[in-house]
Amino acid sequence: SPIKLSNTPIEYKHAAPQLGEHMLKILLQYKTREELASLQAKGVIDSSINILNDDSVT
């Protein structure tokens, strides 16, 4: 927090996202899964990400 209030406790509602946590969701706004798979095959996107079979992202 940029402001420090000495008598006000800090409360966090949830943790910050992990690095890359929303990457696939964001990329799918601009490219199809097939286009992303092609980029993955070229080494542009990390091969550990399951682009074609990740149903948790729509």
Short mmCIF file of C-alpha atoms in Angstrom, two decimals:
data_model
loop_
_atom_site.label_atom_id
_atom_site.label_comp_id
_atom_site.label_asym_id
_atom_site.label_seq_id
_atom_site.Cartn_x
_atom_site.Cartn_y
_atom_site.Cartn_z
CA SER A 1 0.00 0.00 0.00
CA PRO A 2 1.42 3.44 -0.86
CA ILE A 3 -0.16 4.96 2.26
CA LYS A 4 0.84 3.87 5.77
CA LEU A 5 -1.88 4.31 8.39
CA SER A 6 -0.40 3.18 11.69
CA ASN A 7 -3.69 2.25 13.38
CA THR A 8 -5.28 0.55 10.38
CA PRO A 9 -4.46 -3.13 9.88
CA ILE A 10 -3.68 -4.33 6.37
CA GLU A 11 -6.19 -6.83 5.02
CA TYR A 12 -5.60 -8.86 1.88
CA LYS A 13 -8.68 -10.33 0.21
CA HIS A 14 -6.66 -12.73 -1.95
CA ALA A 15 -3.11 -13.36 -3.04
CA ALA A 16 -1.62 -11.74 -6.10
CA PRO A 17 -1.67 -13.92 -9.23
CA GLN A 18 1.34 -16.08 -9.96
CA LEU A 19 3.60 -15.14 -12.85
CA GLY A 20 1.86 -16.31 -16.03
CA GLU A 21 -1.29 -17.44 -14.22
CA HIS A 22 -3.62 -15.58 -16.60
CA MET A 23 -1.41 -15.71 -19.68
CA LEU A 24 -3.47 -18.25 -21.62
CA LYS A 25 -6.73 -16.47 -20.86
CA ILE A 26 -5.28 -13.19 -22.15
CA LEU A 27 -3.71 -14.72 -25.26
CA LEU A 28 -7.01 -16.42 -26.15
CA GLN A 29 -8.59 -12.97 -26.44
CA TYR A 30 -6.36 -12.32 -29.47
CA LYS A 31 -5.47 -15.72 -30.96
CA THR A 32 -7.17 -19.09 -31.45
CA ARG A 33 -5.93 -22.18 -29.66
CA GLU A 34 -4.58 -23.47 -32.97
CA GLU A 35 -2.60 -20.26 -33.55
CA LEU A 36 -1.20 -20.47 -30.03
CA ALA A 37 -0.29 -24.14 -30.55
CA SER A 38 1.62 -23.13 -33.68
CA LEU A 39 3.53 -20.50 -31.69
CA GLN A 40 4.20 -23.10 -29.03
CA ALA A 41 5.61 -25.50 -31.62
CA LYS A 42 8.00 -22.73 -32.71
CA GLY A 43 9.17 -22.24 -29.13
CA VAL A 44 7.50 -18.87 -28.61
CA ILE A 45 5.22 -20.20 -25.84
CA ASP A 46 6.44 -22.54 -23.09
CA SER A 47 5.84 -26.18 -24.01
CA SER A 48 4.65 -27.03 -20.48
CA ILE A 49 1.40 -25.11 -21.07
CA ASN A 50 -1.40 -27.36 -22.31
CA ILE A 51 -2.97 -25.00 -24.84
CA LEU A 52 -5.23 -27.36 -26.77
CA ASN A 53 -6.59 -29.38 -23.85
CA ASP A 54 -6.92 -26.81 -21.06
CA ASP A 55 -10.69 -26.62 -20.53
CA SER A 56 -10.34 -24.41 -17.45
CA VAL A 57 -9.87 -21.44 -19.81
CA THR A 58 -12.63 -20.49 -22.22
#
